[in-house]
């Protein structure tokens, strides 16, 4: 069963940490979370589930995010979940709103995620990311910002 929950992209400064800190917007996981068009593929992912049967599915961001973490870190399914449990940046990346000490999912869920998120969907997501970045770059060039000025403006 799939139940879509409205979950707007939370800015990293709003992610709640137990020790009153803030996530850095320059962290690689925060930057990557902003690059991925999570909502654009949520509906396509939801179609893979029954509207009436089964336990509620994990959101697309959690599913894809967990698989990305596993691949980037080169870890086993169990170790991936342990890394997510320990790291607030990884929890932010998969769409949680605040740090939690309990694992957000079982490692066995990754088997299901891999079945549903296939190479074809990954390619669509990659194409969308590349197109969006090219379009953004083209707009900056039209505004007269050279690559050098763009780097300066980001600092």
Coordinates of C-alpha atoms in Angstrom, one line a residue:
X1 CA 0.0 0.0 0.0
X2 CA 1.3 3.5 -0.8
X3 CA 0.1 6.6 1.0
X4 CA 1.8 9.8 -0.2
X5 CA 2.6 12.2 2.5
X6 CA 3.2 15.8 1.7
X7 CA 6.8 16.4 2.6
X8 CA 8.3 19.6 1.3
X9 CA 12.1 19.8 1.0
X10 CA 13.2 20.8 4.4
X11 CA 16.0 23.4 4.4
X12 CA 19.0 22.0 6.3
X13 CA 18.8 24.7 8.9
X14 CA 15.4 23.5 10.0
X15 CA 16.5 19.9 10.5
X16 CA 16.3 19.3 14.3
X17 CA 19.3 17.9 16.0
X18 CA 19.3 16.8 19.7
X19 CA 22.3 18.8 20.5
X20 CA 21.0 22.2 19.3
X21 CA 23.3 22.2 16.3
X22 CA 22.6 22.9 12.7
X23 CA 23.4 21.0 9.5
X24 CA 25.9 22.7 7.2
X25 CA 24.5 23.7 3.8
X26 CA 27.9 22.9 2.4
X27 CA 27.8 19.2 3.4
X28 CA 27.9 16.8 0.4
X29 CA 24.7 15.0 1.5
X30 CA 22.8 18.3 1.8
X31 CA 24.0 19.5 -1.6
X32 CA 23.1 16.2 -3.2
X33 CA 19.6 16.3 -1.6
X34 CA 19.0 19.6 -3.3
X35 CA 20.1 18.2 -6.6
X36 CA 17.7 15.2 -6.7
X37 CA 14.2 16.0 -8.0
X38 CA 12.5 13.7 -5.3
X39 CA 9.0 14.9 -5.9
X40 CA 9.2 14.5 -9.7
X41 CA 9.4 10.7 -9.3
X42 CA 7.2 10.2 -6.2
X43 CA 4.1 9.6 -8.2
X44 CA 5.8 7.1 -10.6
X45 CA 7.1 5.2 -7.5
X46 CA 3.7 5.2 -5.9
X47 CA 2.2 3.5 -8.9
X48 CA 4.2 0.4 -8.1
X49 CA 2.1 -0.2 -4.9
X50 CA -1.5 -1.2 -4.3
X51 CA -3.7 1.6 -2.9
X52 CA -5.5 -0.8 -0.7
X53 CA -3.4 -3.8 0.2
X54 CA -0.3 -4.3 2.2
X55 CA 1.7 -2.2 4.8
X56 CA 2.3 1.4 4.0
X57 CA 5.4 1.8 1.8
X58 CA 8.4 4.0 2.6
X59 CA 8.5 7.3 0.7
X60 CA 10.5 7.5 -2.6
X61 CA 13.1 9.8 -1.0
X62 CA 13.8 7.3 1.7
X63 CA 14.0 4.4 -0.7
X64 CA 16.2 6.0 -3.3
X65 CA 18.2 7.9 -0.8
X66 CA 19.0 4.7 1.1
X67 CA 20.2 3.0 -2.1
X68 CA 22.3 6.0 -3.0
X69 CA 24.0 6.0 0.4
X70 CA 24.7 2.3 0.1
X71 CA 26.3 2.8 -3.3
X72 CA 28.3 5.9 -2.4
X73 CA 29.6 4.3 0.9
X74 CA 30.1 0.9 -0.6
X75 CA 28.5 -0.8 2.4
X76 CA 26.3 -3.8 3.0
X77 CA 22.6 -3.4 3.6
X78 CA 23.0 -3.7 7.4
X79 CA 26.0 -1.3 7.5
X80 CA 24.1 1.2 5.4
X81 CA 21.2 1.3 7.9
X82 CA 23.7 1.6 10.8
X83 CA 25.4 4.5 9.0
X84 CA 22.0 6.2 8.6
X85 CA 21.2 5.6 12.2
X86 CA 24.4 7.3 13.4
X87 CA 24.6 10.2 11.0
X88 CA 22.2 13.2 11.0
X89 CA 23.3 14.2 7.5
X90 CA 22.3 10.8 6.1
X91 CA 19.0 11.0 8.0
X92 CA 18.4 14.4 6.4
X93 CA 19.3 13.0 3.0
X94 CA 16.6 10.3 3.2
X95 CA 14.0 12.9 4.2
X96 CA 13.7 12.7 7.9
X97 CA 12.9 16.0 9.7
X98 CA 14.9 15.4 12.8
X99 CA 17.6 13.2 14.1
X100 CA 16.4 9.9 15.6
X101 CA 18.4 7.2 17.3
X102 CA 16.3 4.4 16.1
X103 CA 16.9 3.1 12.6
X104 CA 14.3 4.5 10.2
X105 CA 13.9 1.2 8.4
X106 CA 15.1 -2.4 8.4
X107 CA 18.0 -3.5 6.2
X108 CA 15.7 -6.1 4.6
X109 CA 13.8 -3.2 3.0
X110 CA 16.7 -2.5 0.6
X111 CA 15.9 -5.7 -1.2
X112 CA 12.5 -4.3 -2.0
X113 CA 13.8 -0.9 -2.9
X114 CA 16.2 -2.5 -5.4
X115 CA 13.4 -4.4 -7.0
X116 CA 11.3 -1.3 -7.5
X117 CA 13.9 1.3 -8.4
X118 CA 15.5 -0.2 -11.5
X119 CA 18.1 1.1 -13.9
X120 CA 15.5 2.7 -16.1
X121 CA 14.2 4.9 -13.3
X122 CA 17.7 5.8 -12.2
X123 CA 18.5 6.9 -15.8
X124 CA 15.4 9.1 -15.9
X125 CA 16.4 10.7 -12.6
X126 CA 20.0 11.3 -13.8
X127 CA 18.7 12.8 -17.1
X128 CA 16.4 15.1 -15.2
X129 CA 19.2 16.2 -12.8
X130 CA 21.6 16.9 -15.8
X131 CA 18.9 18.8 -17.7
X132 CA 18.0 20.9 -14.7
X133 CA 21.7 21.8 -14.0
X134 CA 22.3 22.6 -17.7
X135 CA 19.2 24.8 -17.8
X136 CA 20.4 26.6 -14.6
X137 CA 23.9 27.1 -16.0
X138 CA 22.4 28.5 -19.3
X139 CA 20.3 31.0 -17.3
X140 CA 23.4 32.1 -15.4
X141 CA 25.4 32.5 -18.7
X142 CA 22.5 34.6 -20.1
X143 CA 22.6 36.8 -17.0
X144 CA 26.3 37.4 -17.8
X145 CA 27.8 35.3 -15.0
X146 CA 30.9 33.6 -16.1
X147 CA 31.9 30.3 -14.4
X148 CA 34.4 32.3 -12.3
X149 CA 31.8 34.8 -11.1
X150 CA 29.4 31.9 -10.3
X151 CA 32.0 30.3 -8.1
X152 CA 32.6 33.6 -6.3
X153 CA 28.9 34.1 -5.8
X154 CA 28.6 30.7 -4.2
X155 CA 31.2 31.5 -1.5

